[in-house]
Each structure stands twice: as C-alpha cells, then as structure tokens.
CSV table of C-alpha atoms in Angstrom, one decimal:
chain,number,residue,atom,x,y,z
A,14,MET,CA,46.5,-12.2,-17.0
A,15,ASN,CA,46.3,-15.7,-17.1
A,16,ILE,CA,43.7,-19.0,-17.9
A,17,GLN,CA,42.2,-18.7,-15.0
A,18,ARG,CA,42.0,-14.9,-14.2
A,19,PHE,CA,40.6,-15.0,-18.4
A,20,LYS,CA,37.7,-17.8,-17.3
A,21,GLU,CA,36.9,-15.8,-14.5
A,22,LEU,CA,36.1,-12.7,-16.3
A,23,ILE,CA,34.4,-14.4,-19.1
A,24,GLU,CA,32.2,-16.4,-16.7
A,25,ALA,CA,31.5,-12.8,-15.3
A,26,TYR,CA,31.0,-10.3,-17.3
A,27,GLY,CA,30.4,-12.7,-20.8
A,28,THR,CA,31.9,-12.5,-23.9
A,29,ARG,CA,31.9,-8.7,-25.2
A,30,SER,CA,35.2,-7.4,-24.9
A,31,GLU,CA,33.1,-3.8,-24.5
A,32,ARG,CA,32.2,-5.4,-20.8
A,33,TRP,CA,35.2,-6.3,-19.5
A,34,PRO,CA,36.5,-4.3,-17.0
A,35,GLU,CA,38.4,-1.4,-18.4
A,36,ALA,CA,41.4,-2.7,-15.9
A,37,ASP,CA,41.5,-6.2,-17.0
A,38,ARG,CA,40.7,-5.5,-21.2
A,39,HIS,CA,43.8,-4.3,-22.8
A,40,ALA,CA,45.6,-7.7,-21.3
A,41,ALA,CA,42.4,-10.1,-21.7
A,42,LEU,CA,42.5,-9.2,-25.6
A,43,ILE,CA,46.0,-9.6,-25.7
A,44,PHE,CA,45.4,-13.4,-24.4
A,45,LEU,CA,42.9,-14.2,-26.5
A,46,GLU,CA,44.8,-13.6,-29.3
A,47,ALA,CA,47.8,-15.7,-27.7
A,48,ASP,CA,45.5,-18.6,-26.6
A,49,ARG,CA,43.7,-21.6,-27.8
A,50,ASP,CA,42.1,-22.5,-24.7
A,51,ALA,CA,40.8,-18.6,-24.2
A,52,VAL,CA,39.3,-19.1,-27.8
A,53,GLU,CA,37.8,-22.4,-26.7
A,54,ILE,CA,35.8,-20.5,-23.3
A,55,ILE,CA,34.5,-17.7,-25.6
A,56,ASN,CA,32.8,-20.0,-27.8
A,57,GLU,CA,31.5,-22.5,-25.4
A,58,LEU,CA,29.8,-19.8,-23.6
A,59,ARG,CA,29.0,-17.2,-26.9
A,60,ARG,CA,25.6,-18.7,-26.9
A,61,LEU,CA,24.2,-17.2,-23.8
A,62,ASP,CA,25.3,-13.8,-24.4
A,63,GLU,CA,23.2,-13.8,-27.7
A,64,ALA,CA,20.3,-15.1,-25.8
A,65,LEU,CA,20.7,-12.5,-23.3
A,66,ASP,CA,21.3,-9.5,-25.9
A,67,ALA,CA,18.2,-11.0,-28.1
A,68,ASP,CA,16.2,-9.9,-24.6
A,69,ILE,CA,14.1,-6.4,-25.3
A,70,VAL,CA,12.0,-4.5,-23.3
A,71,ALA,CA,9.3,-2.4,-24.7
A,72,GLN,CA,9.3,1.2,-24.2
A,73,SER,CA,6.3,2.2,-22.1
A,74,THR,CA,4.4,5.2,-24.0
A,75,ASN,CA,3.1,6.9,-20.7
A,76,LEU,CA,5.4,7.0,-18.5
A,77,LYS,CA,7.1,10.2,-19.8
A,78,ALA,CA,3.8,12.1,-19.6
A,79,ASP,CA,2.7,10.7,-16.2
A,80,ILE,CA,6.6,11.8,-14.7
A,81,LEU,CA,5.9,15.2,-15.8
A,82,HIS,CA,2.3,15.1,-14.3
A,83,GLN,CA,3.4,14.1,-11.0
A,84,ILE,CA,6.2,17.0,-10.9
A,85,SER,CA,4.0,19.6,-12.2
A,86,LEU,CA,1.6,18.3,-9.1
A,87,THR,CA,4.8,19.0,-6.6
A,88,THR,CA,5.4,22.4,-8.2
A,89,VAL,CA,1.9,23.5,-7.4
A,90,ASN,CA,1.9,21.8,-3.9
A,91,HIS,CA,5.2,23.9,-3.6
A,92,ALA,CA,3.9,26.9,-4.7
A,93,GLU,CA,0.5,26.6,-2.5
A,94,LYS,CA,2.7,26.2,1.0
A,95,ASN,CA,4.7,29.7,-0.1
A,96,ARG,CA,1.9,31.7,-0.5
A,97,ASP,CA,0.9,30.8,3.1
A,98,ASP,CA,0.7,33.8,5.3
A,99,LEU,CA,2.8,34.3,8.5
A,100,PHE,CA,0.3,33.1,10.9
A,101,SER,CA,0.1,29.7,9.2
A,102,LYS,CA,3.2,29.5,9.2
A,103,LEU,CA,3.9,30.3,12.7
A,104,TRP,CA,1.4,27.9,13.3
A,105,ARG,CA,2.4,24.7,12.1
A,106,TRP,CA,5.7,25.8,13.3
A,107,LEU,CA,4.5,25.7,17.0
A,108,GLY,CA,2.6,22.5,16.3
A,109,PRO,CA,4.2,19.4,17.9
A,110,TYR,CA,4.9,17.7,14.8
A,111,ALA,CA,7.6,18.8,12.6
A,112,ASN,CA,9.6,16.7,9.2
A,113,GLY,CA,7.3,13.5,10.9
A,114,SER,CA,9.2,14.0,14.2
A,115,PHE,CA,7.7,14.6,17.5
A,116,VAL,CA,9.3,18.5,19.0
A,117,ILE,CA,7.4,18.9,22.7
A,118,TRP,CA,9.7,21.9,22.8
A,119,ARG,CA,7.6,23.5,20.7
A,120,PRO,CA,4.5,23.6,22.0
A,121,ALA,CA,5.6,24.0,25.5
A,122,ILE,CA,7.5,27.5,24.6
A,123,ALA,CA,3.7,28.6,22.9
A,124,ALA,CA,2.3,28.0,26.5
A,125,CYS,CA,5.3,29.7,28.4
A,126,ILE,CA,4.6,32.7,26.3
A,127,PRO,CA,1.4,34.0,28.0
A,128,LEU,CA,2.9,33.3,31.3
A,129,LEU,CA,6.1,34.8,31.0
A,130,ALA,CA,4.7,37.8,28.8
A,131,GLY,CA,2.7,38.0,32.2
A,132,VAL,CA,6.0,38.1,34.5
A,133,TYR,CA,7.5,40.6,32.6
A,134,LEU,CA,4.3,43.2,32.7
A,135,GLY,CA,3.8,42.6,36.3
A,136,SER,CA,7.7,43.7,37.0
A,137,VAL,CA,7.6,46.9,34.8
A,138,VAL,CA,4.4,48.2,34.6
A,139,GLU,CA,3.0,50.5,37.4
A,140,THR,CA,-1.0,50.0,38.2
A,141,GLY,CA,-1.0,53.7,40.2
A,142,SER,CA,-3.2,52.6,42.7
A,143,ASP,CA,-0.9,52.1,45.2
A,144,ASP,CA,0.5,55.6,44.7
A,145,GLN,CA,-3.2,56.5,45.1
A,146,LEU,CA,-3.7,55.3,48.6
A,147,PHE,CA,-1.1,56.8,49.6
A,148,GLU,CA,-2.2,60.8,48.4
A,149,TRP,CA,-5.4,59.4,49.9
A,150,GLU,CA,-4.0,58.6,53.3
A,151,GLU,CA,-1.9,61.4,53.2
A,152,ASP,CA,-4.9,63.4,52.9
A,153,ILE,CA,-6.7,62.0,55.8
A,154,TYR,CA,-3.7,62.6,57.6
A,155,VAL,CA,-3.6,66.0,56.5
A,156,MET,CA,-7.1,66.5,57.5
A,157,GLY,CA,-7.0,64.8,60.7
A,158,LEU,CA,-3.9,67.2,61.7
A,159,VAL,CA,-6.2,70.6,60.5
A,160,SER,CA,-9.1,69.5,62.6
A,161,GLU,CA,-7.1,69.0,65.6
A,162,ASN,CA,-5.6,72.6,65.1
A,163,GLU,CA,-9.0,73.7,64.8
A,164,GLU,CA,-10.4,72.0,67.9
A,165,GLN,CA,-6.9,73.5,69.7
A,166,GLU,CA,-7.5,76.9,68.5
B,1,MET,CA,31.6,16.8,-21.5
B,2,VAL,CA,28.4,15.1,-20.9
B,3,GLU,CA,28.8,14.7,-17.1
B,4,THR,CA,29.5,18.7,-16.9
B,5,SER,CA,26.6,19.6,-18.7
B,6,GLU,CA,24.5,16.4,-16.8
B,7,ALA,CA,26.0,18.0,-13.8
B,8,ALA,CA,25.0,21.4,-14.5
B,9,LEU,CA,21.2,20.2,-15.4
B,10,VAL,CA,21.4,18.9,-12.0
B,11,LYS,CA,22.0,22.2,-10.4
B,12,LEU,CA,19.1,23.9,-12.3
B,13,VAL,CA,16.4,20.6,-11.2
B,14,ALA,CA,17.8,21.4,-8.0
B,15,ARG,CA,16.3,24.8,-8.4
B,16,LYS,CA,13.4,23.0,-9.7
B,17,ASN,CA,14.1,24.2,-13.4
B,18,GLN,CA,11.6,21.9,-15.0
B,19,ALA,CA,13.3,22.2,-18.9
B,20,ALA,CA,16.2,20.6,-17.5
B,21,PHE,CA,14.5,18.1,-15.5
B,22,LYS,CA,12.7,17.1,-19.0
B,23,LYS,CA,16.1,17.0,-20.8
B,24,LEU,CA,17.4,14.9,-18.4
B,25,LEU,CA,14.5,12.9,-18.5
B,26,ASN,CA,14.6,12.3,-22.2
B,27,MET,CA,18.2,10.7,-21.1
B,28,HIS,CA,17.9,8.7,-18.8
B,29,LEU,CA,14.5,7.6,-18.5
B,30,SER,CA,14.3,4.5,-21.1
B,31,GLY,CA,17.4,2.9,-19.6
B,32,ILE,CA,16.2,3.2,-16.0
B,33,ASN,CA,13.0,2.1,-16.7
B,34,ARG,CA,14.6,-1.1,-18.6
B,35,TYR,CA,16.3,-1.6,-15.3
B,36,THR,CA,13.2,-1.7,-13.4
B,37,VAL,CA,11.3,-4.0,-15.8
B,38,ARG,CA,13.8,-6.8,-15.8
B,39,MET,CA,14.2,-6.7,-11.9
B,40,ILE,CA,10.3,-6.5,-11.1
B,41,GLY,CA,9.5,-8.7,-13.9
B,42,ASN,CA,6.0,-6.6,-13.8
B,43,ALA,CA,5.5,-3.5,-16.2
B,44,ALA,CA,2.9,-1.5,-14.2
B,45,ASN,CA,5.1,-2.0,-10.7
B,46,ALA,CA,8.3,-1.3,-12.6
B,47,GLU,CA,6.8,1.7,-13.9
B,48,ASP,CA,5.7,3.1,-10.5
B,49,ILE,CA,9.7,2.7,-9.4
B,50,THR,CA,10.9,3.9,-12.5
B,51,GLN,CA,8.5,6.8,-11.3
B,52,GLU,CA,9.8,7.4,-7.8
B,53,VAL,CA,13.3,7.0,-9.1
B,54,PHE,CA,12.8,10.4,-11.2
B,55,LEU,CA,10.5,11.9,-8.4
B,56,ARG,CA,13.5,11.7,-6.0
B,57,LEU,CA,15.9,13.1,-9.1
B,58,TRP,CA,12.8,16.1,-8.8
B,59,THR,CA,12.6,16.4,-4.8
B,60,ARG,CA,16.5,15.9,-3.6
B,61,ALA,CA,18.5,16.9,-6.6
B,62,ASP,CA,21.0,19.1,-4.3
B,63,SER,CA,22.2,15.8,-2.7
B,64,TYR,CA,23.7,14.4,-6.0
B,65,LYS,CA,27.1,15.1,-6.3
B,66,PRO,CA,28.6,14.6,-9.2
B,67,GLU,CA,32.3,14.2,-8.3
B,68,ALA,CA,31.2,11.0,-6.6
B,69,SER,CA,29.6,9.1,-9.2
B,70,LYS,CA,28.2,9.5,-12.8
B,71,LEU,CA,24.3,10.6,-12.8
B,72,SER,CA,23.4,7.1,-14.3
B,73,THR,CA,24.8,5.4,-11.3
B,74,TRP,CA,23.6,7.5,-8.8
B,75,LEU,CA,19.8,7.0,-10.8
B,76,HIS,CA,21.0,3.1,-11.1
B,77,ASN,CA,21.4,3.4,-6.8
B,78,ILE,CA,17.9,4.5,-5.9
B,79,ALA,CA,16.2,2.6,-8.8
B,80,HIS,CA,18.1,-1.0,-7.2
B,81,ASN,CA,17.5,0.0,-3.4
B,82,LEU,CA,13.8,1.0,-4.6
B,83,CYS,CA,13.6,-2.4,-6.4
B,84,ILE,CA,15.3,-4.1,-2.3
B,85,ASP,CA,12.4,-2.4,-1.3
B,86,TYR,CA,9.8,-3.9,-3.3
B,87,PHE,CA,11.2,-7.2,-2.9
B,88,ARG,CA,11.1,-6.7,0.9
B,89,LYS,CA,7.8,-5.7,1.3
B,90,ASN,CA,6.5,-8.3,-1.2
B,91,ASN,CA,8.6,-11.6,0.5
B,92,ARG,CA,9.5,-12.6,-2.6
B,93,PHE,CA,12.2,-13.0,-5.2
B,94,ILE,CA,10.8,-15.9,-7.7
B,95,GLN,CA,7.9,-14.0,-9.4
B,96,ASP,CA,4.9,-16.5,-10.2
B,97,SER,CA,5.2,-17.4,-14.2
B,98,SER,CA,1.3,-16.3,-14.5
B,99,GLU,CA,2.5,-12.7,-13.2
B,100,ILE,CA,6.0,-12.2,-15.5
B,101,TYR,CA,5.4,-9.4,-17.8
B,102,GLU,CA,1.5,-9.2,-18.2
B,103,THR,CA,1.1,-7.5,-21.2
B,104,GLU,CA,-0.8,-8.1,-24.4
B,105,GLU,CA,1.8,-9.0,-26.3
B,106,ASN,CA,3.2,-11.7,-24.0
B,107,LEU,CA,-0.7,-13.2,-23.4
B,108,HIS,CA,-0.8,-13.4,-27.2
B,109,LEU,CA,2.5,-15.1,-27.2
B,110,ALA,CA,1.4,-17.5,-24.4
B,111,SER,CA,-1.5,-18.7,-26.6
B,112,MET,CA,0.7,-18.8,-29.9
B,113,SER,CA,3.1,-21.4,-28.0
B,114,ALA,CA,0.4,-23.6,-26.8
B,115,LEU,CA,-0.9,-23.7,-30.9
B,116,PRO,CA,0.7,-26.2,-33.6
B,117,HIS,CA,3.8,-24.8,-34.9
B,118,GLY,CA,3.0,-22.4,-37.7
B,119,ILE,CA,-0.4,-21.6,-37.2
B,120,ALA,CA,-1.7,-18.3,-36.3
B,121,THR,CA,-4.4,-17.2,-34.5
B,122,SER,CA,-7.3,-14.9,-36.2
B,123,GLY,CA,-5.6,-11.9,-37.2
B,124,SER,CA,-2.8,-11.6,-39.2
B,125,GLU,CA,-0.2,-14.7,-39.9
B,126,GLU,CA,3.2,-14.4,-37.8
B,127,PRO,CA,6.4,-15.3,-39.6
B,128,GLU,CA,8.3,-18.7,-37.6
B,129,HIS,CA,11.2,-16.4,-36.5
B,130,GLU,CA,9.4,-13.9,-35.6
B,131,LEU,CA,7.7,-16.3,-33.0
B,132,ALA,CA,10.9,-17.9,-32.4
B,133,LYS,CA,12.4,-14.7,-31.3
B,134,LYS,CA,10.1,-13.9,-29.0
B,135,THR,CA,9.8,-16.9,-27.3
B,136,ARG,CA,13.5,-16.8,-26.7
B,137,ASP,CA,13.3,-13.5,-25.0
B,138,HIS,CA,10.1,-15.0,-23.0
B,139,ASP,CA,12.2,-17.5,-21.9
B,140,VAL,CA,14.8,-14.8,-21.1
B,141,LYS,CA,12.5,-13.2,-19.0
B,142,LYS,CA,11.8,-15.9,-17.2
B,143,ALA,CA,15.2,-17.4,-16.6
B,144,LEU,CA,16.1,-13.8,-15.3
B,145,MET,CA,13.3,-13.9,-12.7
B,146,THR,CA,13.9,-17.1,-11.2
B,147,LEU,CA,17.8,-15.7,-9.8
B,148,PRO,CA,17.8,-14.4,-6.6
B,149,GLU,CA,17.2,-10.9,-6.7
B,150,ARG,CA,20.8,-9.8,-6.1
B,151,GLN,CA,22.3,-11.9,-8.8
B,152,ARG,CA,19.5,-10.2,-11.3
B,153,SER,CA,20.5,-6.9,-10.6
B,154,ALA,CA,24.3,-7.5,-10.7
B,155,ILE,CA,23.4,-9.3,-14.2
B,156,ILE,CA,21.0,-6.6,-15.4
B,157,MET,CA,23.7,-3.9,-14.3
B,158,CYS,CA,26.6,-5.0,-15.6
B,159,HIS,CA,25.4,-6.8,-19.3
B,160,TYR,CA,22.6,-4.5,-19.5
B,161,GLN,CA,22.6,-1.5,-18.6
B,162,GLY,CA,27.1,-0.6,-19.1
B,163,VAL,CA,27.2,0.1,-15.6
B,164,SER,CA,31.0,-0.9,-14.6
B,165,ASN,CA,31.8,-3.6,-12.4
B,166,LYS,CA,33.6,-0.6,-10.1
B,167,ASP,CA,29.9,1.4,-9.9
B,168,ALA,CA,27.7,-1.7,-9.8
B,169,ALA,CA,30.2,-3.1,-6.6
B,170,HIS,CA,29.2,-0.1,-4.9
B,171,ILE,CA,25.4,0.2,-5.6
B,172,MET,CA,25.1,-3.0,-4.2
B,173,GLU,CA,27.4,-2.5,-1.4
B,174,VAL,CA,29.8,-5.1,-2.0
B,175,SER,CA,33.2,-5.3,-3.2
B,176,VAL,CA,34.2,-6.1,-7.0
B,177,ASP,CA,35.3,-9.7,-6.2
B,178,ALA,CA,31.9,-10.1,-4.6
B,179,LEU,CA,30.3,-8.9,-7.7
B,180,GLU,CA,32.0,-10.8,-10.2
B,181,SER,CA,31.1,-14.1,-7.6
B,182,LEU,CA,27.1,-13.0,-8.0
B,183,LEU,CA,27.5,-12.4,-11.5
B,184,SER,CA,29.3,-15.9,-12.2
B,185,ARG,CA,26.5,-17.7,-10.4
B,186,GLY,CA,24.0,-15.8,-11.9
B,187,ARG,CA,25.2,-16.5,-15.0
B,188,LEU,CA,25.5,-20.1,-14.3
B,189,LYS,CA,22.0,-20.6,-13.5
B,190,LEU,CA,20.8,-18.7,-16.3
B,191,ARG,CA,23.5,-21.1,-19.5
B,192,LYS,CA,21.6,-24.2,-17.5
B,193,LEU,CA,17.9,-22.8,-17.4
B,194,LEU,CA,18.6,-21.4,-21.2
B,195,THR,CA,20.6,-24.6,-22.2
B,196,GLU,CA,18.3,-27.4,-21.0
B,197,ASP,CA,14.9,-26.0,-22.6
B,198,GLY,CA,17.0,-25.8,-25.5
B,199,LYS,CA,15.8,-22.2,-26.8
B,200,SER,CA,19.7,-20.8,-26.6
C-alpha cells in the first residue's frame, strides 16, 4: 500500500473502511494510521460520503402485495395448464409454434400420419374381393366343364 | 449460515413454494427496490422493474447457482440488466429534472424550496433542519441521475447496496480496475455537482 493506491481506493470507494475491498482494507487501515497525507485525503473526501449517506429512498407500501398477487396469478395459470386434457396437449404440440419458435416438422408429421396409416393398412389388410372373384371364376369354369361333359354324353 | 438457508429457500421456490418465496421477498425486496429507484429515478417505473426481478426469481429459481454467487448478487444482476434494458428502450440516461422522484413528498419539497426561508405553506410548520435535509436528499438524487447509467449503477451497488467490488464488476461485465475507474469518475462528478451547489 502506498499513497497512490490509497488515493485510488478512497476516490473509488469513499472514506468508510467497510466499503473498501476486503483484499485492500487491512493494509489501507494500517497505512492510514501511519501517513498524514492519507488522513488529509480522507478529510477532503468525507463530505461527499456524508451527502450520499444522507440520501434515503422511501419504502413502497403496496409493492410486496402486488408481487404476491402476481405470483398467485401465475400459480393459477400454471394449475389451469396442468388440467388440460391429453387431446388439448397433443393439439398444442402438433401446432407450428412451440416456445415462441416456428417448428414446421410437427404439423408436417401430423399431415403424414394418415398417409402412412393408409399405406400400412393397404399392405397388411386383405380385402377378400380377389378371393371371391377367384371362387366365382372357378365355379364358372367348373360349371363349364360339367356342361361340356353333359353335352358329350 | 444465511447463504445455506437462502439456497434451500430458492430450491423450495423452484418447486413453487409460496412460503419460501415470501421469506426471500422479505429479505431482499427493500434492498432491490432501493437500487432500482436510485437507478431509474422514477419510483413507479422502478417498482415495475423490482416486481419483474422477483417474478423472475419465482419463474427461474431453478437457474440460480448458489456456488456461483450469493442470492443478493444474482438479484442485483437481474435488476441491473432490467434497468439497462429500460434505458435502451427509453433511449435516455439523463432524466428530465421534472420527472425525478415525482412523489407527493418531492412536489411538496419543490413548493417549499420556492418559498422564503423558514416560511411554511398551509399545513404544519416544517423545522428548518428537516427541510434542509430533504433539500440535500433531492440534490443527491438529482446529481445521481446526471451520471451515465454505468457510473450510476457502479456507485449505487458499491456505496449503497453493499455489493463487493468483485461482484459488482461481474454484474457489469468489467474488470475490477474498470469498475474502480467508473466509481472514481462518477464520484468526481458528484463531488463537483454537490460542491458547486453548496449543498454538501
């Protein structure tokens, strides 16, 4: 600690030692006790601290109640959101906007689901009409054979 | 240990525990409000910002890291950033003196200041030393509001709010040396203003 650093400390943090940086406080106090110029600096700059310390800020009477009211409103909104049914949640999830950003892939997936379902159904479900047609053709063929045999006889 | 219990309370707030939130509100509301009022210079707007600080505590408590900073420092960080955003939106750092602290008390003070020394308006007489003190308060507030917002924030945090130089430097995203430069320049301006007015 020297007079230059001491002066920098007081000009930045003021004349009260409790406001001095912890790392410099002890050395500055020792320096102050030993150096007359340091005492002069303190005396010169003390008045500004006294003026600043005299400033008061009035307390608001309603602020706490207002904040607690806001909190209770957000709690109600949060509970209401949780009460949404599964369909509403799914519907919101499939929308193009999530958390303020545009996500096109979600509605795109929603649009493709019926298409994919149709393709899947078409590949695995047997309609039965081809078999029925095949049976009719077979019956007609057999009837034709029977008719030919009868004619031959 | 206060810090341990504060960290525990914040964890409860993250789980939407209102009782824990009220305790933290009681501990920090007046301090944060004093910061915003001195920064903004308008009590109504400052209280809106203070409200927003504690709403963010409620909604973002899970983002607080006790190992990184004290809760007071975290709250001051939010308040500082909100004040800076306010100034950017409003595009000014020097308040018109007519807007400074427009409370009933200061309007009364302004009317008293215009009167001959020692004469009161209708209503109770105000002792001279009370009037002198209120006049000094008003001058200090005006002087603070003439500072650039970064110098003002540095002085408010270090002089009034008890924020350490390292925490204040971290909040303002500057080095400690840069913070000391801001403090020195701000205090020099305040000394000139208050000394020129003959009020300090």
